[in-house]
Short mmCIF file of C-alpha atoms in Angstrom, two decimals:
data_model
loop_
_atom_site.label_atom_id
_atom_site.label_comp_id
_atom_site.label_asym_id
_atom_site.label_seq_id
_atom_site.Cartn_x
_atom_site.Cartn_y
_atom_site.Cartn_z
CA UNK A 1 135.03 202.46 188.08
CA UNK A 2 136.42 202.21 191.28
CA UNK A 3 137.89 198.75 191.62
CA UNK A 4 136.01 197.84 194.97
CA UNK A 5 138.04 194.25 195.35
CA UNK A 6 141.42 194.53 197.96
CA UNK A 7 144.45 193.71 196.28
CA UNK A 8 147.42 191.89 198.52
CA UNK A 9 150.79 192.61 198.32
CA UNK A 10 153.41 190.00 196.62
CA UNK A 11 156.35 191.96 196.74
CA UNK A 12 157.62 194.97 196.63
CA UNK A 13 160.99 196.89 194.67
CA UNK A 14 161.47 200.49 194.89
CA UNK A 15 158.18 202.46 194.69
CA UNK A 16 156.50 199.62 192.51
CA UNK A 17 154.54 196.66 193.79
CA UNK A 18 153.52 193.34 192.68
CA UNK A 19 150.04 192.61 193.50
CA UNK A 20 147.42 190.00 193.63
CA UNK A 21 143.84 190.12 193.01
CA UNK A 22 141.61 186.94 192.94
CA UNK A 23 144.70 185.29 191.44
CA UNK A 24 145.93 187.80 188.82
CA UNK A 25 149.14 189.56 189.17
CA UNK A 26 149.93 193.46 188.13
CA UNK A 27 152.42 196.13 189.02
CA UNK A 28 150.52 198.73 191.22
CA UNK A 29 152.76 202.15 192.15
CA UNK A 30 152.93 202.71 195.91
CA UNK A 31 154.02 206.86 194.68
CA UNK A 32 150.54 207.36 196.75
CA UNK A 33 151.14 205.67 200.33
CA UNK A 34 153.80 205.09 202.78
CA UNK A 35 154.81 202.33 205.34
CA UNK A 36 154.02 199.59 202.32
CA UNK A 37 154.72 195.49 203.21
CA UNK A 38 154.60 192.48 201.47
CA UNK A 39 150.75 190.64 202.99
CA UNK A 40 149.28 193.95 203.52
CA UNK A 41 145.90 194.32 201.46
CA UNK A 42 145.66 197.47 199.83
CA UNK A 43 142.41 199.17 197.80
CA UNK A 44 144.41 200.10 193.99
CA UNK A 45 142.92 202.76 191.71
CA UNK A 46 144.11 203.36 188.00
CA UNK A 47 147.35 201.38 189.35
CA UNK A 48 148.04 203.33 192.67
CA UNK A 49 147.72 201.89 195.90
CA UNK A 50 145.81 204.40 197.68
CA UNK A 51 144.69 202.89 200.72
CA UNK A 52 145.95 200.04 203.52
CA UNK A 53 142.92 198.53 205.12
CA UNK A 54 143.78 197.51 208.44
CA UNK A 55 142.44 193.89 209.60
CA UNK A 56 142.42 194.11 212.71
CA UNK A 57 140.13 197.17 212.95
CA UNK A 58 138.32 195.79 209.48
CA UNK A 59 137.49 192.55 211.61
CA UNK A 60 136.59 194.22 214.56
CA UNK A 61 134.25 196.21 212.76
CA UNK A 62 132.40 193.75 211.07
CA UNK A 63 132.09 191.66 214.57
CA UNK A 64 130.26 195.18 215.80
CA UNK A 65 128.14 195.16 212.87
CA UNK A 66 126.83 191.32 213.73
CA UNK A 67 126.84 191.82 216.89
CA UNK A 68 124.39 195.01 216.85
CA UNK A 69 122.09 193.00 215.06
CA UNK A 70 122.32 189.74 216.51
CA UNK A 71 121.31 191.23 219.82
CA UNK A 72 118.38 193.36 218.23
CA UNK A 73 117.09 189.62 217.41
CA UNK A 74 116.05 190.74 213.97
CA UNK B 29 140.05 187.86 205.71
CA UNK B 30 139.91 189.53 202.12
CA UNK B 31 137.83 192.33 203.09
CA UNK B 32 135.84 192.15 200.27
CA UNK B 33 133.48 188.73 200.84
CA UNK B 34 132.71 188.96 204.10
CA UNK B 35 130.51 192.17 203.36
CA UNK B 36 128.54 189.80 200.70
CA UNK B 37 126.40 188.08 203.94
CA UNK B 38 123.59 187.00 203.11
CA UNK B 39 122.35 186.71 206.89
CA UNK B 40 123.83 190.38 208.03
CA UNK B 41 121.81 192.03 204.56
CA UNK B 42 118.57 190.55 205.20
CA UNK B 43 118.85 191.62 209.09
CA UNK B 44 119.85 195.11 207.26
CA UNK B 45 117.08 195.04 205.55
CA UNK B 46 114.36 194.01 207.98
CA UNK B 47 115.52 196.73 210.25
CA UNK B 48 115.33 198.94 206.71
CA UNK B 49 111.88 198.07 206.64
CA UNK B 50 111.08 198.76 210.20
CA UNK B 51 112.17 202.08 210.37
CA UNK B 52 111.97 203.72 207.19
CA UNK B 53 108.32 205.92 207.08
CA UNK B 54 108.52 208.66 205.16
CA UNK B 55 108.92 208.99 201.31
CA UNK B 56 112.70 209.71 200.93
CA UNK B 57 114.84 210.46 197.46
CA UNK B 58 118.21 209.10 198.34
CA UNK B 59 121.21 209.49 195.81
CA UNK B 60 124.00 207.41 194.91
CA UNK B 61 127.05 209.77 194.11
CA UNK B 62 129.46 207.03 192.65
CA UNK B 63 128.88 205.41 190.14
CA UNK B 64 130.33 202.49 191.19
CA UNK B 65 127.93 202.52 193.98
CA UNK B 66 125.04 202.72 190.84
CA UNK B 67 126.25 199.33 189.47
CA UNK B 68 126.66 197.71 192.66
CA UNK B 69 123.00 199.14 193.28
CA UNK B 70 122.12 197.34 189.94
CA UNK B 71 123.66 194.33 189.89
CA UNK B 72 122.66 193.33 193.57
CA UNK B 73 119.63 194.02 193.38
CA UNK B 74 119.09 196.08 196.09
CA UNK B 75 116.65 198.47 195.18
CA UNK B 76 113.99 195.11 194.96
CA UNK B 77 114.82 194.62 198.43
CA UNK B 78 113.98 198.05 199.42
CA UNK B 79 110.60 199.25 201.00
CA UNK B 80 108.30 201.56 198.62
CA UNK B 81 109.41 204.57 200.96
CA UNK B 82 113.01 204.71 199.21
CA UNK B 83 113.77 205.84 196.49
CA UNK B 84 117.22 205.94 195.03
CA UNK B 85 118.73 207.92 192.60
CA UNK B 86 121.91 208.25 190.75
CA UNK B 87 123.71 211.06 190.49
CA UNK B 88 126.82 212.76 188.93
CA UNK B 89 129.42 210.21 189.97
CA UNK B 90 130.45 208.37 186.51
CA UNK B 91 133.49 210.85 185.80
CA UNK B 92 132.96 209.90 182.09
CA UNK B 93 129.37 211.21 181.82
CA UNK B 94 130.04 214.42 183.57
CA UNK B 95 133.02 215.20 181.26
CA UNK B 96 131.58 218.80 179.50
CA UNK B 97 131.02 218.49 175.58
CA UNK B 98 133.83 220.80 174.76
CA UNK B 99 136.35 218.87 176.96
CA UNK B 100 135.60 215.68 174.48
CA UNK B 101 135.53 217.71 170.90
CA UNK B 102 139.37 218.97 172.92
CA UNK B 103 140.29 215.82 172.64
CA UNK B 104 139.10 214.51 169.86
CA UNK B 105 140.98 217.75 168.28
CA UNK B 106 144.37 217.03 170.35
CA UNK B 107 144.15 213.74 168.52
CA UNK B 108 143.41 214.95 164.90
CA UNK B 109 146.52 217.33 165.52
CA UNK B 110 149.04 214.49 163.63
CA UNK B 111 151.84 214.63 166.52
CA UNK B 112 150.15 213.33 169.16
CA UNK B 113 149.49 209.62 170.67
CA UNK B 114 146.89 210.13 172.66
CA UNK B 115 146.70 207.80 176.23
CA UNK B 116 143.46 207.26 177.45
CA UNK B 117 141.02 204.89 179.70
CA UNK B 118 138.92 203.02 177.61
CA UNK B 119 135.45 204.08 178.79
CA UNK B 120 136.28 207.57 177.32
CA UNK B 121 136.66 206.41 173.67
CA UNK B 122 133.05 206.00 172.31
CA UNK B 123 131.83 209.00 174.23
CA UNK B 124 130.05 211.22 171.32
CA UNK B 125 131.65 214.35 170.85
CA UNK B 126 130.18 216.85 168.18
CA UNK B 127 130.53 214.88 165.37
CA UNK B 128 133.13 212.15 165.68
CA UNK B 129 134.35 210.26 168.82
CA UNK B 130 138.19 208.58 170.18
CA UNK B 131 137.33 205.61 168.92
CA UNK B 132 136.01 206.73 164.86
CA UNK B 133 139.06 208.43 165.09
CA UNK B 134 141.36 205.80 165.81
CA UNK B 135 139.34 204.29 163.32
CA UNK B 136 140.43 206.74 160.44
CA UNK B 137 143.82 206.38 162.18
CA UNK B 138 145.10 208.37 164.70
CA UNK B 139 147.31 207.66 166.80
CA UNK B 140 144.80 206.57 170.13
CA UNK B 141 145.40 203.91 172.89
CA UNK B 142 143.88 202.45 175.90
CA UNK B 143 145.98 202.33 178.73
CA UNK B 144 144.67 201.06 182.50
CA UNK B 145 147.04 203.30 184.55
CA UNK B 146 149.14 206.42 183.72
CA UNK B 147 152.18 204.12 184.46
CA UNK B 148 151.71 202.88 180.64
CA UNK B 149 151.58 206.01 179.35
CA UNK B 150 154.71 207.21 180.80
CA UNK B 151 156.14 204.04 179.43
CA UNK B 152 154.33 204.60 176.41
CA UNK B 153 156.43 208.47 176.64
CA UNK B 154 159.67 206.60 176.99
CA UNK B 155 159.60 203.74 174.60
CA UNK B 156 158.33 206.52 172.19
CA UNK B 157 160.99 209.38 172.67
CA UNK B 158 160.15 211.42 169.31
CA UNK B 159 156.14 211.15 170.05
CA UNK B 160 154.21 213.65 172.01
CA UNK B 161 152.04 211.48 174.62
CA UNK B 162 149.09 213.00 175.49
CA UNK B 163 147.52 211.39 178.45
CA UNK B 164 143.39 212.79 178.94
CA UNK B 165 142.81 213.15 182.62
CA UNK B 166 139.37 212.91 183.21
CA UNK B 167 138.47 211.52 187.18
CA UNK B 168 137.29 212.78 190.34
CA UNK B 169 140.00 213.37 193.64
CA UNK B 170 140.36 209.29 193.67
CA UNK B 171 141.83 209.88 189.98
CA UNK B 172 143.94 212.99 190.35
CA UNK B 173 146.62 212.06 192.62
CA UNK B 174 147.26 209.20 190.39
CA UNK B 175 147.91 211.90 187.42
CA UNK B 176 149.36 214.25 189.44
CA UNK B 177 152.18 211.24 190.49
CA UNK B 178 152.95 210.27 186.20
CA UNK B 179 153.39 214.48 186.09
CA UNK B 180 156.05 213.90 188.85
CA UNK B 181 157.31 210.94 187.77
CA UNK B 182 157.37 212.17 184.28
CA UNK B 183 159.50 215.48 185.53
CA UNK B 184 161.66 213.02 187.60
CA UNK B 185 162.42 210.81 184.61
CA UNK B 186 163.35 213.62 182.18
CA UNK B 187 160.76 212.62 179.71
CA UNK B 188 159.94 215.93 177.56
CA UNK B 189 157.00 214.20 175.78
CA UNK B 190 154.52 213.51 178.63
CA UNK B 191 151.56 215.86 178.23
CA UNK B 192 148.22 215.73 180.66
CA UNK B 193 145.02 217.38 179.21
CA UNK B 194 143.39 217.77 182.41
CA UNK B 195 139.73 217.52 182.93
CA UNK B 196 139.12 216.32 186.33
CA UNK B 197 136.38 217.21 188.97
CA UNK B 198 135.56 216.82 192.95
CA UNK B 199 132.85 216.11 194.41
CA UNK B 200 131.94 218.52 197.48
CA UNK B 201 131.36 221.51 194.87
CA UNK B 202 129.58 219.12 193.15
CA UNK B 203 127.11 218.28 196.14
CA UNK B 204 126.37 222.14 196.69
CA UNK B 205 125.57 222.61 193.05
CA UNK B 206 123.23 219.75 193.19
CA UNK B 207 121.77 221.45 196.29
CA UNK B 208 121.46 225.19 194.12
CA UNK B 209 120.12 223.48 191.16
CA UNK B 210 115.91 223.69 190.71
CA UNK B 211 114.11 220.78 190.54
CA UNK B 212 116.87 218.99 192.35
CA UNK B 213 114.74 216.86 195.34
CA UNK B 214 117.31 215.37 197.35
CA UNK B 215 116.96 214.06 201.30
CA UNK B 216 120.29 212.28 201.73
CA UNK B 217 123.56 211.58 199.97
CA UNK B 218 125.15 207.61 199.74
CA UNK B 219 128.54 209.35 199.51
CA UNK B 220 131.57 208.20 197.15
CA UNK B 221 133.91 204.90 198.99
CA UNK B 222 137.30 205.73 197.04
CA UNK B 223 137.01 209.68 196.74
CA UNK B 224 136.46 209.48 200.63
CA UNK B 225 139.64 207.68 200.74
CA UNK B 226 141.77 210.91 199.74
CA UNK B 227 139.12 213.47 200.84
CA UNK B 228 138.18 211.42 204.04
CA UNK B 229 134.93 212.04 205.90
CA UNK B 230 135.94 215.43 206.60
CA UNK B 231 136.69 216.78 202.94
CA UNK B 232 132.68 217.01 203.12
CA UNK B 233 132.33 218.91 206.58
CA UNK B 234 132.24 222.70 204.89
CA UNK B 235 129.20 220.70 202.76
CA UNK B 236 127.68 219.14 205.74
CA UNK B 237 128.37 222.36 207.84
CA UNK B 238 126.48 224.25 205.61
CA UNK B 239 123.35 222.16 204.55
CA UNK B 240 122.69 219.62 206.96
CA UNK B 241 121.90 217.19 205.07
CA UNK B 242 121.99 213.58 206.16
CA UNK B 243 125.38 212.25 204.56
CA UNK B 244 127.25 208.18 204.52
CA UNK B 245 130.16 207.29 202.66
CA UNK B 246 129.69 204.19 201.72
CA UNK B 247 131.50 200.98 200.50
CA UNK B 248 130.91 198.90 197.44
CA UNK B 249 129.93 195.87 198.73
CA UNK B 250 125.74 194.85 199.55
CA UNK B 251 126.14 194.87 202.79
CA UNK B 252 128.02 198.23 202.96
CA UNK B 253 125.53 199.91 200.63
CA UNK B 254 122.46 198.43 202.66
CA UNK B 255 124.16 199.60 205.58
CA UNK B 256 124.69 203.40 204.63
CA UNK B 257 121.15 203.42 203.47
CA UNK B 258 119.99 202.40 207.02
CA UNK B 259 122.04 204.83 208.49
CA UNK B 260 120.56 207.74 206.08
CA UNK B 261 117.20 206.78 206.82
CA UNK B 262 118.19 206.16 210.46
CA UNK B 263 119.31 210.02 210.53
CA UNK B 264 115.66 210.87 208.48
CA UNK B 265 113.09 209.54 210.19
CA UNK B 266 114.53 211.06 214.08
CA UNK B 267 115.68 214.25 212.67
CA UNK B 268 118.89 214.21 213.20
CA UNK B 269 121.37 214.43 210.15
CA UNK B 270 124.95 213.25 210.78
CA UNK B 271 128.12 213.11 208.55
CA UNK B 272 128.61 209.09 209.00
CA UNK B 273 131.13 207.05 208.21
CA UNK B 274 129.66 204.05 207.11
CA UNK B 275 133.09 202.18 205.27
CA UNK B 276 135.62 202.54 208.04
CA UNK B 277 137.58 199.53 206.98
CA UNK B 278 138.53 201.76 203.96
CA UNK B 279 137.91 205.48 205.10
CA UNK B 280 139.30 207.42 207.21
CA UNK B 281 138.16 211.14 208.90
CA UNK B 282 141.38 212.75 207.33
CA UNK B 283 141.85 210.51 204.23
CA UNK B 284 145.06 210.03 202.36
CA UNK B 285 146.97 212.98 203.12
CA UNK B 286 149.86 211.69 200.73
CA UNK B 287 148.41 211.48 197.88
CA UNK B 288 146.47 215.26 198.46
CA UNK B 289 149.90 216.40 199.05
CA UNK B 290 150.76 215.66 195.44
CA UNK B 291 147.60 215.84 193.95
CA UNK B 292 147.82 219.73 195.08
CA UNK B 293 151.82 219.45 194.01
CA UNK B 294 150.43 219.34 191.14
CA UNK B 295 146.77 220.93 190.52
CA UNK B 296 145.00 223.73 192.07
CA UNK B 297 141.43 224.32 191.67
CA UNK B 298 139.69 226.17 189.01
CA UNK B 299 136.30 226.53 187.94
CA UNK B 300 134.81 223.64 185.50
CA UNK B 301 132.21 222.88 182.93
CA UNK B 302 129.88 219.70 184.14
CA UNK B 303 127.61 217.61 181.70
CA UNK B 304 124.13 218.41 182.60
CA UNK B 305 125.20 221.08 185.94
CA UNK B 306 126.88 223.80 183.92
CA UNK B 307 130.00 225.76 185.66
CA UNK B 308 130.86 225.06 189.31
CA UNK B 309 133.10 227.55 190.56
CA UNK B 310 136.25 225.51 192.03
CA UNK B 311 135.14 222.42 191.03
CA UNK B 312 138.40 221.64 189.20
CA UNK B 313 141.77 220.91 189.02
CA UNK B 314 144.28 222.57 186.26
CA UNK B 315 148.04 221.72 186.61
CA UNK B 316 150.04 224.31 188.24
CA UNK B 317 151.91 226.91 186.05
CA UNK B 318 155.47 225.40 187.80
CA UNK B 319 154.39 221.76 186.09
CA UNK B 320 153.10 223.98 182.22
CA UNK B 321 155.35 222.08 180.34
CA UNK B 322 153.32 219.02 181.13
CA UNK B 323 150.08 220.49 180.18
CA UNK B 324 148.62 220.00 176.73
CA UNK B 325 146.31 222.60 176.82
CA UNK B 326 149.21 225.34 176.98
CA UNK B 327 151.57 222.80 174.90
CA UNK B 328 149.23 222.49 172.35
CA UNK B 329 146.74 224.32 170.24
CA UNK B 330 143.53 223.27 170.40
CA UNK B 331 141.00 224.12 168.01
CA UNK B 332 137.80 225.45 169.28
CA UNK B 333 135.01 224.29 167.29
CA UNK B 334 131.09 225.03 167.77
CA UNK B 335 129.68 222.04 170.32
CA UNK B 336 127.29 220.12 169.28
CA UNK B 337 125.15 218.35 171.83
CA UNK B 338 123.41 215.31 170.94
CA UNK B 339 120.09 216.32 169.79
CA UNK B 340 117.19 214.67 172.67
CA UNK B 341 119.40 213.37 175.12
CA UNK B 342 118.65 213.73 178.32
CA UNK B 343 122.01 212.81 179.78
CA UNK B 344 121.88 215.78 181.79
CA UNK B 345 118.75 215.54 183.50
CA UNK B 346 119.71 212.30 184.36
CA UNK B 347 123.03 213.17 185.68
CA UNK B 348 121.06 215.38 188.14
CA UNK B 349 118.78 212.97 188.98
CA UNK B 350 115.75 214.99 187.57
CA UNK B 351 114.42 211.95 185.90
CA UNK B 352 115.81 208.30 185.66
CA UNK B 353 117.07 206.39 181.76
CA UNK B 354 113.44 205.22 181.80
CA UNK B 355 112.01 208.88 180.98
CA UNK B 356 114.21 209.54 178.32
CA UNK B 357 112.05 208.78 175.12
CA UNK B 358 115.50 207.66 173.23
CA UNK B 359 116.87 205.23 175.70
CA UNK B 360 116.53 202.01 174.42
CA UNK B 361 114.92 203.28 171.11
CA UNK B 362 117.64 204.91 169.28
CA UNK B 363 120.38 205.27 172.22
CA UNK B 364 121.61 201.54 172.85
CA UNK B 365 124.89 200.69 174.57
CA UNK B 366 126.15 199.37 171.31
CA UNK B 367 125.07 202.75 169.39
CA UNK B 368 125.14 205.38 172.38
CA UNK B 369 124.12 209.09 172.21
CA UNK B 370 125.14 209.82 175.37
CA UNK B 371 127.48 209.53 177.65
CA UNK B 372 125.59 207.87 180.31
CA UNK B 373 124.88 205.05 177.94
CA UNK B 374 128.63 204.63 177.02
CA UNK B 375 130.56 204.41 180.38
CA UNK B 376 130.02 200.96 181.96
CA UNK B 377 129.91 202.87 185.22
CA UNK B 378 126.87 205.18 183.17
CA UNK B 379 123.28 205.53 184.71
CA UNK B 380 121.61 204.55 181.37
CA UNK B 381 124.05 201.27 180.88
CA UNK B 382 123.40 200.40 184.21
CA UNK B 383 119.72 200.82 183.87
CA UNK B 384 119.51 199.19 180.38
CA UNK B 385 122.11 196.14 181.09
CA UNK B 386 120.22 195.49 184.85
CA UNK B 387 116.41 196.82 184.76
#
């Protein structure tokens, strides 16, 4: 089962991070992802961070989506 | 921004639904390949807001469900050898093998533990140096790198008692197999979100180039799924198939190259048997010889027993979208979540379990 809720990196020690998923804290391995820092949002699968979400581009694509539908007058 | 709640926007969803209703003219069948999509579609009532022209069918995207009966039997035989501690994700526990299940074996006293991650399995191996810990490796491209990483960690930690039985599978070869299966009728694919995080949109390019069937990578929130359905409907209505990415916040063109590097370091492609589909060439992942010391299939003698498939179970046809659970005579009669006959009723993301819970 894919956990679709992104997790926030709370702290990092070596190759392991403490993550926060809607208030629940767990460990996640950073073996499959580079350049992670505290405060980043990541997708975690089976205890491993597999993707870092880019806030700026996520906001931009959401805004584009909203604009596309607003302009069409739907 | 939490990257999740924003995509549960009611206003935006309504606008997309309205557009889908305007765009969709031809009757089309769209397959959601991923089990987590199946559950999200049910949970959010997405079928009920789509026009009659659009039929959503569930595909072979629940890893536990597509695991061949012979692999389930091998798991049970490994548990029975008396010298192993089996570590597994929870949803494998109740899958019926030929006459038993891991849960029944656990009740008989076999050493079987549910874990959340391979890191928990590694910890078990570290804590119990005199016990052979075997992790049951089931999953697609999302999970396989995590299991490869555990094997690399085991080598780094000097663990001699950590093993993996691999029954991993890859999605693009399964899409191709579905296209060549008699009785399978699909106009477009809603592609899995987190498999795509790893393999990227480019991972489907060879498949798309060959079949030119409309494809859209989708996220898991309602707006994500509706957006991908709209994208597929538009592609079909304009006769302009494309390989679209409707989940750009998580999926890139190239995917996660580091995860693939780790996966390819430990695993190599092999043929694999899928429940309901049969053997698909190049769709599995076996452990490379270099890491053979961690391969449970090589390190333990696993008796091969006569495989018995559950009588009357239609999981095979359901996994390929040929029929829905409602057409299976066992559904809700003898096959229920409490007493499942086939794997699609066991796993929380199995199609039958989702139909049972939400339909």
